[in-house]
Coordinates of C-alpha atoms and ligand atoms in Angstrom, one line a residue:
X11 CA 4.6 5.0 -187.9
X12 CA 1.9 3.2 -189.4
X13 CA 2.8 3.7 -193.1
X14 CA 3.7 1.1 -195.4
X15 CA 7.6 0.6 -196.7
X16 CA 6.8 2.2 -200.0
X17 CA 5.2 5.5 -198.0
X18 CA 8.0 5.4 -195.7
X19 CA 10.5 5.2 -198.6
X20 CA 8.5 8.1 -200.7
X21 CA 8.7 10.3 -197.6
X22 CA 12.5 9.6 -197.2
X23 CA 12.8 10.8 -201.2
X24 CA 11.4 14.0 -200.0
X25 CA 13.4 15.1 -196.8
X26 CA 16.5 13.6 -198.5
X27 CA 16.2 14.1 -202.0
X28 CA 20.2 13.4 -202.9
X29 CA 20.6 10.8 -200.0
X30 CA 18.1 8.8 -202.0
X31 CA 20.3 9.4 -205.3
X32 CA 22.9 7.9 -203.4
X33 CA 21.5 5.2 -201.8
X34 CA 18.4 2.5 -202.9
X35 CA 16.7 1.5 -199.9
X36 CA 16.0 -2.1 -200.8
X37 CA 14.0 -3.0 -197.3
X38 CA 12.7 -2.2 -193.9
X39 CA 14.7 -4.2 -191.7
X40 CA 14.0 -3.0 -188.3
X41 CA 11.4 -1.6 -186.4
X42 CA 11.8 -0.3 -182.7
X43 CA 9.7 1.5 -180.3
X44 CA 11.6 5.1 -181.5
X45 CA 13.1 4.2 -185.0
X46 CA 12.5 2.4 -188.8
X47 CA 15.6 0.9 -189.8
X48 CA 16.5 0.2 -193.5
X49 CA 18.4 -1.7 -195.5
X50 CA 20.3 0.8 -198.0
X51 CA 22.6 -0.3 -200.5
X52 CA 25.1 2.0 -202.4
X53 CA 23.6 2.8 -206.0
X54 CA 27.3 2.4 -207.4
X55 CA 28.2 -0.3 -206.1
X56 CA 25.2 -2.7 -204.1
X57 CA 27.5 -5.0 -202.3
X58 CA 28.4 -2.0 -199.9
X59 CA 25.5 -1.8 -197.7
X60 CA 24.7 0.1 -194.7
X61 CA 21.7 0.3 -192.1
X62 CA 20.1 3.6 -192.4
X63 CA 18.1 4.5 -189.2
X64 CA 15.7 7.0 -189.0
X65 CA 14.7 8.3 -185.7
X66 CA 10.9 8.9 -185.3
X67 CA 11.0 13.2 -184.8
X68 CA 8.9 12.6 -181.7
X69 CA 11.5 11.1 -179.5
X70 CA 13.1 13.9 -176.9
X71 CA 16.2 15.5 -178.8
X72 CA 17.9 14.2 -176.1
X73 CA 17.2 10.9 -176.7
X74 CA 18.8 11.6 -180.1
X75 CA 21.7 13.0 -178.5
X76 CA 22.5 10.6 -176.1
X77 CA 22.6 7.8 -179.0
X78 CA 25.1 9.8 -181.0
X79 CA 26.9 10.9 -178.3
X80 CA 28.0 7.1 -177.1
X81 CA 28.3 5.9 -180.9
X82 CA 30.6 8.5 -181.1
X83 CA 33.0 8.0 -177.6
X84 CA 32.5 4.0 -178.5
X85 CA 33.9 4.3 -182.1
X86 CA 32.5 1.2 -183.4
X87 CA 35.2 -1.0 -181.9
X88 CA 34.7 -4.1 -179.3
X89 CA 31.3 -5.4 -181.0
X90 CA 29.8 -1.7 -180.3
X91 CA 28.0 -1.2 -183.9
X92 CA 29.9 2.0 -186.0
X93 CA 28.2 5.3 -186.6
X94 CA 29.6 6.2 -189.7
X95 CA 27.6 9.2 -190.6
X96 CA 24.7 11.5 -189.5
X97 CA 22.1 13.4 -191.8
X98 CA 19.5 15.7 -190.9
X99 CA 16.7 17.1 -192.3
X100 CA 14.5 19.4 -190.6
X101 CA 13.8 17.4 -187.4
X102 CA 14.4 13.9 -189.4
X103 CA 17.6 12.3 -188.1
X104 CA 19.0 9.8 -190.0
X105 CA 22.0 7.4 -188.9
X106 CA 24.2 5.3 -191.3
X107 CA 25.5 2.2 -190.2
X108 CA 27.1 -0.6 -191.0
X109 CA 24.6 -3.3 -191.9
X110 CA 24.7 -6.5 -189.8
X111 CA 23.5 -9.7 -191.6
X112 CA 21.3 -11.0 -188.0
X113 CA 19.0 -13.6 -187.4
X114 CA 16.2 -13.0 -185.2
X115 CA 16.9 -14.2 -181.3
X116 CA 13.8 -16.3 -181.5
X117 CA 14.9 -17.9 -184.6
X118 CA 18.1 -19.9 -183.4
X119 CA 17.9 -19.5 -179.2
X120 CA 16.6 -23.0 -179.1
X121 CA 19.4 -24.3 -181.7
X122 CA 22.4 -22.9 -180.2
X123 CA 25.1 -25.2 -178.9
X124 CA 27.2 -24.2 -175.7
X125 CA 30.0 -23.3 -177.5
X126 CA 27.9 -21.1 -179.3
X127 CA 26.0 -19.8 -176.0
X128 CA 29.9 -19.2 -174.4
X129 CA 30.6 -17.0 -177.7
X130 CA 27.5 -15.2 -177.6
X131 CA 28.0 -14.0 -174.0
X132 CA 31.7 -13.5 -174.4
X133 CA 31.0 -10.9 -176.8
X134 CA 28.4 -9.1 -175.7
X135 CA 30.3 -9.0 -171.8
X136 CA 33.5 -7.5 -174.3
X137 CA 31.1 -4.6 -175.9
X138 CA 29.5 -4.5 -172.4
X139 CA 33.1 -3.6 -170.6
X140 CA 34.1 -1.4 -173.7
X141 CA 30.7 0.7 -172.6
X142 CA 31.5 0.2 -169.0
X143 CA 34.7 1.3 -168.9
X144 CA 33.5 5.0 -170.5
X145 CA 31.1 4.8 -167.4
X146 CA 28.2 4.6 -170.2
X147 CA 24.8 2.5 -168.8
X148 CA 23.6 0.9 -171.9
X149 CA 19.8 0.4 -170.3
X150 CA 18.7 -1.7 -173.0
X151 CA 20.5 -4.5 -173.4
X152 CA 18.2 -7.3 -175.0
X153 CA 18.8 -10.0 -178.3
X154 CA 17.2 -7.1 -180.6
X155 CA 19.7 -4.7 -179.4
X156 CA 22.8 -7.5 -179.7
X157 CA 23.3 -8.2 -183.6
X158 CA 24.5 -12.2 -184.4
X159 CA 25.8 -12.4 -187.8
X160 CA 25.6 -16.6 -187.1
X161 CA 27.7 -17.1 -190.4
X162 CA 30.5 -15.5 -189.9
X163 CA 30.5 -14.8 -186.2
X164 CA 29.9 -11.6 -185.9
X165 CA 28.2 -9.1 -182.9
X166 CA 26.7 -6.0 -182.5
X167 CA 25.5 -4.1 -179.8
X168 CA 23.3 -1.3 -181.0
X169 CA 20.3 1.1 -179.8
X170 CA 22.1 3.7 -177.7
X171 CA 18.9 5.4 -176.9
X172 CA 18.2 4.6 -173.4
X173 CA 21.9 4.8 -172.6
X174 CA 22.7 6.8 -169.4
X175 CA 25.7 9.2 -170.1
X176 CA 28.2 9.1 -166.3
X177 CA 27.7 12.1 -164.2
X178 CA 30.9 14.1 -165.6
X179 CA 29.0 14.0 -169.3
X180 CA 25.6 15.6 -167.4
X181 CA 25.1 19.4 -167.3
X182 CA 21.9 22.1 -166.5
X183 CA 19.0 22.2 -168.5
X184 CA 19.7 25.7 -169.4
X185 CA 22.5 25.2 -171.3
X186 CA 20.6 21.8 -172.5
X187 CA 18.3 23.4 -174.1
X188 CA 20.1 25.2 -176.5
X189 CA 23.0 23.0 -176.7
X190 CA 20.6 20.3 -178.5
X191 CA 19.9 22.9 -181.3
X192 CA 23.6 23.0 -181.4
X193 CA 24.4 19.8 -181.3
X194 CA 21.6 18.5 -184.3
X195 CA 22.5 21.8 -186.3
X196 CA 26.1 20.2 -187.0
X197 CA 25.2 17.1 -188.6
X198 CA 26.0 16.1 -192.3
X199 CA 24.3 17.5 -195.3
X200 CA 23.1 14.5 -197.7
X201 CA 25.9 15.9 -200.8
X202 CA 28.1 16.1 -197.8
X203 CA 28.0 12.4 -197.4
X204 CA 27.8 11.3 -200.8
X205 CA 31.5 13.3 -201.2
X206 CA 32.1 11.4 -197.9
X207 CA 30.8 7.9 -199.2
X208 CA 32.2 8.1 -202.8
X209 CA 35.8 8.9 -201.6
X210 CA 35.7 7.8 -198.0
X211 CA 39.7 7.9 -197.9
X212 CA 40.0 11.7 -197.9
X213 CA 38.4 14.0 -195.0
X214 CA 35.2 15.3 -196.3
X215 CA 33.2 17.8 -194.8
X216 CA 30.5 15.3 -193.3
X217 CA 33.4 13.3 -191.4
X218 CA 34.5 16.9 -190.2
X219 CA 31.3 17.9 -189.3
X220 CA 31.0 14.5 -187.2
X221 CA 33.7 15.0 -185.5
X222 CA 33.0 18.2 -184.5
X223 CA 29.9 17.0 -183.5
X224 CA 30.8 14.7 -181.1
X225 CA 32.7 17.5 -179.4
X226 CA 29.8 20.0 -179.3
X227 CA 28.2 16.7 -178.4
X228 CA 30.2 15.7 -175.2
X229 CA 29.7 19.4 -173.6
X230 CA 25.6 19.3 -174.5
X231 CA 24.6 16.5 -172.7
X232 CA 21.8 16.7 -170.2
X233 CA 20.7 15.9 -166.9
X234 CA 18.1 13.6 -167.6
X235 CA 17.5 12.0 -163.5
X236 CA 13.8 11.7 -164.4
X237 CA 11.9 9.0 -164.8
X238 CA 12.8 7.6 -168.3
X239 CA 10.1 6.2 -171.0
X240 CA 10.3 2.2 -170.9
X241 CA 11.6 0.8 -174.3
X242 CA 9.6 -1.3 -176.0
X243 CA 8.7 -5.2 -175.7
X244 CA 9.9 -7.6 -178.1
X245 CA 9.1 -11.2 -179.7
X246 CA 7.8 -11.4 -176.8
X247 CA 5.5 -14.6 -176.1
X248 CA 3.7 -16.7 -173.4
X249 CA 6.1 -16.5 -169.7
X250 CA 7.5 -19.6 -168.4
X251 CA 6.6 -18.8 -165.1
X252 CA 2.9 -20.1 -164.6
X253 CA 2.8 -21.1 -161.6
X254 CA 1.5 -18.9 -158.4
X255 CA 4.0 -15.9 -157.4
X256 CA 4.0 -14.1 -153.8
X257 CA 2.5 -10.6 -154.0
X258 CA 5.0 -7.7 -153.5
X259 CA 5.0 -4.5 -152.5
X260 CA 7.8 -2.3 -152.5
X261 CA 8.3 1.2 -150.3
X262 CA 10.9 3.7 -149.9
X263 CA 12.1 3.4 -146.8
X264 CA 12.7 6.8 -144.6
X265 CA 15.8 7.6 -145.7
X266 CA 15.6 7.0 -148.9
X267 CA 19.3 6.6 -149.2
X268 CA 20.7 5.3 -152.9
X269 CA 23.9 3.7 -151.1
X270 CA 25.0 0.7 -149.8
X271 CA 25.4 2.1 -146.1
X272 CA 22.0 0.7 -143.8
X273 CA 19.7 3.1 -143.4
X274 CA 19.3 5.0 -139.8
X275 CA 15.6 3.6 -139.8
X276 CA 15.0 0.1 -140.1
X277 CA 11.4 0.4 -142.0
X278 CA 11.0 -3.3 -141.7
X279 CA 10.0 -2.9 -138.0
X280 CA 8.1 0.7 -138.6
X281 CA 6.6 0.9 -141.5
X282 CA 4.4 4.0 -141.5
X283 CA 0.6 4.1 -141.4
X284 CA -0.1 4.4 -144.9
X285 CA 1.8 1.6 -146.8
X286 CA -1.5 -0.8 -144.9
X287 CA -4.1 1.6 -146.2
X288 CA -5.5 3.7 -149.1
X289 CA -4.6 7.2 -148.0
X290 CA -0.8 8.6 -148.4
X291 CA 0.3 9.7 -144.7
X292 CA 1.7 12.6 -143.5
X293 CA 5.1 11.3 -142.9
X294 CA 5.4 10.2 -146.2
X295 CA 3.9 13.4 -148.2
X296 CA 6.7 15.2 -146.4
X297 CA 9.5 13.3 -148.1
X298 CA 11.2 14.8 -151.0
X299 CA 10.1 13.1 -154.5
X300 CA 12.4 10.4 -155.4
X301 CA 13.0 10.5 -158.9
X302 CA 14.6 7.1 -160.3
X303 CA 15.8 5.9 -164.1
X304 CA 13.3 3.3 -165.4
X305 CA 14.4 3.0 -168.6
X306 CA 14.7 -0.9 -170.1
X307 CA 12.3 -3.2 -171.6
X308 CA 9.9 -5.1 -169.7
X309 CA 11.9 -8.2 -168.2
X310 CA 15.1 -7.6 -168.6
X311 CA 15.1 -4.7 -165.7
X312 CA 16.9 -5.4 -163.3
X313 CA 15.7 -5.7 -159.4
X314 CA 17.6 -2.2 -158.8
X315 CA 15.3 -0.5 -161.6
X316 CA 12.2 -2.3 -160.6
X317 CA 12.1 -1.2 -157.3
X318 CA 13.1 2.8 -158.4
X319 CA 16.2 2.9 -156.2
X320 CA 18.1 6.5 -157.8
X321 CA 21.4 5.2 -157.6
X322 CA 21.6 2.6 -160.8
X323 CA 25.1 1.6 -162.2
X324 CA 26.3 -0.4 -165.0
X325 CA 25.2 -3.3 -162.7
X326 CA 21.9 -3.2 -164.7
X327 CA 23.3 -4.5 -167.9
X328 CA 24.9 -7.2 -166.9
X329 CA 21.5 -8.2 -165.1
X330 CA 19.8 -8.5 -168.7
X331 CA 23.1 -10.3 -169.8
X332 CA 22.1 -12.9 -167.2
X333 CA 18.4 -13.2 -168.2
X334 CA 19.2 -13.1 -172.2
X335 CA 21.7 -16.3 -170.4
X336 CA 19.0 -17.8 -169.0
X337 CA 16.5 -17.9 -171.8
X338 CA 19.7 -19.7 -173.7
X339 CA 20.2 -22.1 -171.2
X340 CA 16.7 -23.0 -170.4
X341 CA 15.6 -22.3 -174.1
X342 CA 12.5 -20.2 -172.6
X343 CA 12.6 -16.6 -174.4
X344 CA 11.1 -14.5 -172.9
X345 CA 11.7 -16.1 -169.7
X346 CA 10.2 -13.4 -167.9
X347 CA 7.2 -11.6 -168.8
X348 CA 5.4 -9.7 -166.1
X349 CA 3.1 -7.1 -166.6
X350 CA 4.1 -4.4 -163.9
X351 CA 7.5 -4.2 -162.0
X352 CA 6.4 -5.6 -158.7
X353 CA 5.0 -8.9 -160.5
X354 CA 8.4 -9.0 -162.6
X355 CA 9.6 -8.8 -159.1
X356 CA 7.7 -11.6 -157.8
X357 CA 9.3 -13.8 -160.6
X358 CA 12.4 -12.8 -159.6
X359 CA 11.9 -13.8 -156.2
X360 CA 10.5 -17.0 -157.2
X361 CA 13.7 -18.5 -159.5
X362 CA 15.9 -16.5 -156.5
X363 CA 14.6 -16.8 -153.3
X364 CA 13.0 -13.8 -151.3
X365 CA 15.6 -13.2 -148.8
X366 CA 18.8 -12.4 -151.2
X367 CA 15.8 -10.0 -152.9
X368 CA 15.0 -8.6 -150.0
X369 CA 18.5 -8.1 -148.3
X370 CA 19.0 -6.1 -151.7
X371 CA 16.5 -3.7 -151.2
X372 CA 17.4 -3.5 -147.4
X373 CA 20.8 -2.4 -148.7
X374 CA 19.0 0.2 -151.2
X375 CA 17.3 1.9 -149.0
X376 CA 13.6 0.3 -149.8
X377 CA 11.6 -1.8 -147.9
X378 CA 9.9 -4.8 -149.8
X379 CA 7.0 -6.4 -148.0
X380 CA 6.0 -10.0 -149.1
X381 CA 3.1 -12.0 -148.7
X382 CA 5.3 -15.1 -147.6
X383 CA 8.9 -16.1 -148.0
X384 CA 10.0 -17.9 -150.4
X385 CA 12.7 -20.3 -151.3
X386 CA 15.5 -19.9 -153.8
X387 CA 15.4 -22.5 -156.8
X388 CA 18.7 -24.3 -158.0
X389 CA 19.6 -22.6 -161.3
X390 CA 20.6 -25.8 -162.7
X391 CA 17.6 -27.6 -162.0
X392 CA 15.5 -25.0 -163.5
X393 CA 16.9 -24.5 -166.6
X394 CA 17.7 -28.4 -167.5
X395 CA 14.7 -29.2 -166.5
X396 CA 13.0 -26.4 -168.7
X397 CA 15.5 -27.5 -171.5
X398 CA 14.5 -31.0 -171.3
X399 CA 10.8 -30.2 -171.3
X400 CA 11.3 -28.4 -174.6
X401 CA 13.2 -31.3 -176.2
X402 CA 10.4 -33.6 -175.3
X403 CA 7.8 -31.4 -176.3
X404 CA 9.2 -31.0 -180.1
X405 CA 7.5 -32.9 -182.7
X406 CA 9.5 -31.7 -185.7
X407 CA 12.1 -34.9 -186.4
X408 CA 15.1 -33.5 -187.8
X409 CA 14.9 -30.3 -184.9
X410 CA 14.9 -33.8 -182.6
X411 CA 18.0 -35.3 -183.7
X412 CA 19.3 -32.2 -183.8
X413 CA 18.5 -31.6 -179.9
X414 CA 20.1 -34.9 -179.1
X415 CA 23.7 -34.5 -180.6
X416 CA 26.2 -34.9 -177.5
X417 CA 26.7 -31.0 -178.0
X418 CA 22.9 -30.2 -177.2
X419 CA 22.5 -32.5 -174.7
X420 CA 20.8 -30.9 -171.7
X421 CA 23.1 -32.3 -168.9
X422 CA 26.2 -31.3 -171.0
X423 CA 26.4 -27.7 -170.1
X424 CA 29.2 -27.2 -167.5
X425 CA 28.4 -26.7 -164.0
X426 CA 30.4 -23.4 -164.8
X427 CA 27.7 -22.3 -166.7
X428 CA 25.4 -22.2 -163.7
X429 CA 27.8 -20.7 -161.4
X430 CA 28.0 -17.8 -164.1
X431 CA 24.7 -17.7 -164.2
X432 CA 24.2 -16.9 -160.5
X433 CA 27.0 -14.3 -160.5
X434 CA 25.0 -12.6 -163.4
X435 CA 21.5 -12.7 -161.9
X436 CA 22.9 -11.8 -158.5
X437 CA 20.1 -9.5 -157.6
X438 CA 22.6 -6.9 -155.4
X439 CA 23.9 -5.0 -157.8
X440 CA 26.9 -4.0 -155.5
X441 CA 28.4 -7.4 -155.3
X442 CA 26.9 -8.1 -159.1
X443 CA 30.0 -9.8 -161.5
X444 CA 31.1 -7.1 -163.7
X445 CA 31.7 -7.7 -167.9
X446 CA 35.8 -7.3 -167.0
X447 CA 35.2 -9.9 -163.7
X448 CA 32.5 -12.1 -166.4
X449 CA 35.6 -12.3 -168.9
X450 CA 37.7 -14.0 -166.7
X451 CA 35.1 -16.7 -165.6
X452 CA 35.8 -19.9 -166.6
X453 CA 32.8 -20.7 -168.2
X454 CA 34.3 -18.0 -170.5
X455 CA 37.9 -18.1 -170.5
X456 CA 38.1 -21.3 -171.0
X457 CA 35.5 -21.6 -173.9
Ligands
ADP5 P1 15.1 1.3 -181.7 O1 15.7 2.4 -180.9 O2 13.9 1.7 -182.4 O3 14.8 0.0 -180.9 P2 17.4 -0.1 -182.9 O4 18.6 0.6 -183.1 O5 17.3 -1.1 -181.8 O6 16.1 0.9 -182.8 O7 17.0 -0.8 -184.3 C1 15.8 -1.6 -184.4 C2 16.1 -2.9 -185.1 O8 16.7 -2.6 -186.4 C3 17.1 -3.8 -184.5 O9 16.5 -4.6 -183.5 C4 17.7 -4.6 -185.6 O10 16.8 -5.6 -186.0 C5 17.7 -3.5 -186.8 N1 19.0 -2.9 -186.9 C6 19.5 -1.8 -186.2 N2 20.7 -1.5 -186.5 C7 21.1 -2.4 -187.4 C8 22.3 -2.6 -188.2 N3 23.4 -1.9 -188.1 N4 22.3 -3.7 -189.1 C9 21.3 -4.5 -189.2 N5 20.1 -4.3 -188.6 C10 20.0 -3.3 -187.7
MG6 MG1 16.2 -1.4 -180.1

């Protein structure tokens, strides 16, 4: 980190001395919180190019693990991006991918028409139920982690590094430990993949090795119900949301129970000394530690991960599908932008209204405490009236007309659109829409 593209390439020349005799790396063309991603074309043959990402050494193994794990089980089909090939040297980690010709989210967001807004969320809900359906969490789902190939249609969802594997993929930390050694010892040799890459219809070694990684991979995954490291912030600029937000305070309640039953104690009408006052009170210091997945990117967490409840499902992607929705629709990216979870949950509460926010956590087993109630806004009323602020607001000419074709006009999105919308950002993750239930809207089947 820190080094410029022509250190980064010279270092790659040295760990992967015949990679780089295969390959010319033409470009940096992505940088995340945990990886550099490169443009690399084939030195035989330059149309035939592939992303090359190479994950920083510090991140966890299992981090590592996880991400080639799921690339693996999703096998590059329903708009999940392909992992063609691993390579390793020393702790370097290098995956090949296809490349995917993207804009940047901030680039076109305020351009896109609502067929293209009904496409866009189509495909990512399709790579979002292909994930769902292996009972993989995602965690991460933001525009920088969905590729749009604009010209010829084309999406991607990538960045399998926050992704929670399903309970039947978890296992002890014991057999963790030396299972990652295992699992990173098996992946391809550069020569392996140039045999692999020069004559990709026979089975070369590196393929083999691949596959036999993903098998040592499926029995070496970990138990990882910690508290995750946040992924990173992106393009991210000034918040919509200026005006003044209820302070919010969440506790566990006594319970502490992840499920949807009611808790035995009903917190709201005892809560214990301490949650008024500086010092931590005996009743709560004897409760067990609550450990609860945080992983995400600042807002796009959904209310479930903001207020730590341990039981999180594949309910929190489709809650960022709904805010990357609502940025489209109300052409306001980011749309929220909060420094600390319960602020992000203050914003929340204002577009949604406290009491479906606070019936959630109820039904989670915490306790949120407001400084006053406050009302739900109307979806559609937010987001045209964002949209049409932006349209007046633009100075460039052409970007005007372009705003006021019949297609782009504010008050020509379908009510559908809205009643998606809510279904999306509903902020009970237990009667949230699912991707499969998403498919079948309306708003989407009938685009
Ligand atoms: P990180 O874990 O560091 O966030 P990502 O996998 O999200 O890494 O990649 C970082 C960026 O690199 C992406 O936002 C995207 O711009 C670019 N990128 C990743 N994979 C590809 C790909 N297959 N084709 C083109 N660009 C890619
Ligand atoms: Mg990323």
């Amino acid at each position: 980190k820190g080094k410029s593209f022509q250190e980064e390439v010279n270092f790659l020349h040295l760990q992967f001395p015949s990679l780089l005799a295969t390959f010319s790396i033409s470009r940096r063309i992505g940088e995340g919180g945990f990886s550099n991603v490169y443009l690399a074309e084939l030195r035989s043959n330059t149309k035939v190019q592939f992303a090359v990402k190479h994950i920083i050494p510090t991140s966890l193994p299992v981090r590592i693990e996880k991400e080639i794990i799921c690339l693996n089980l999703l096998k590059g089909k329903q708009n999940v991006i392909e992992l063609k090939h691993i390579i390793r040297s020393g702790p370097h980690i290098l995956l090949v991918m296809p490349f995917i010709a993207h804009e940047k989210f901030t680039h076109y967001f305020m351009k896109m028409s609502v067929c293209e807004i009904q496409d866009y969320v189509k495909n990512l809900l399709m790579a979002l139920k292909s994930v769902h359906e292996l009972d993989i969490i995602h965690r991460d789902v933001k525009p920088a982690n969905f590729l749009v190939d604009r010209w010829n249609r084309t999406y991607s969802l990538v960045d399998f590094g926050l992704a929670q594997l399903p309970p039947s993929l978890l296992k002890s930390k014991e057999e963790n430990a030396t299972s990652e050694k295992e699992q990173l010892k098996d992946a391809c040799t550069a020569d392996e993949l140039k045999e692999d890459l020069e004559s990709p219809s026979k089975q070369s070694s590196a393929s083999l090795k691949q596959k036999a990684n993903s098998r040592a991979a499926l029995k070496s995954c970990t138990n990882v119900l910690e508290v995750s490291r946040a992924g990173e912030p992106d393009d991210r600029k000034g918040s919509p949301n200026q005006q003044l937000l209820p302070i919010v305070r969440t506790q566990r309640n006594l319970s502490g129970r992840p499920s949807g039953t009611k808790p035995s104690v009903n917190v709201k009408n005892s809560p214990c000394k301490c949650f008024f006052g500086p010092y931590v009170c005996d009743e709560c210091t004897k409760k067990p530690v609550q450990y609860a997945y945080r992983a995400g990117t600042p807002g796009f967490r959904a209310p479930e991960v903001l207020m730590k409840c341990p039981f999180q499902t594949t309910a929190v992607d489709i809650w960022s599908v709904g805010v990357i929705f609502l940025s489209m629709l109300s052409r306001r990216y980011p749309f929220f932008k909060a420094p600390d979870d319960c602020t992000a949950l203050a914003e929340i509460i204002t577009l949604l209204g406290s009491q479906p926010v606070c019936d959630m956590a109820d039904h989670c087993g915490k306790h949120l405490l407001l400084s006053e109630p406050v009302c739900p806004s109307d979806l559609k009323d937010v987001c045209l009236s964002l949209r049409h602020s932006v349209v007046e607001q633009l100075n460039d000419d052409s970007e005007v007309k372009e705003q006021r074709k019949p297609e782009n006009r504010p008050n020509d999105i379908p009510d559908m659109a809205f009643d998606l919308l809510k279904k999306l950002l509903d902020p009970n993750p237990y009667t949230r829409i699912t991707a499969a239930e998403a498919l079948q809207h309306p708003f989407i089947c009938d685009a």
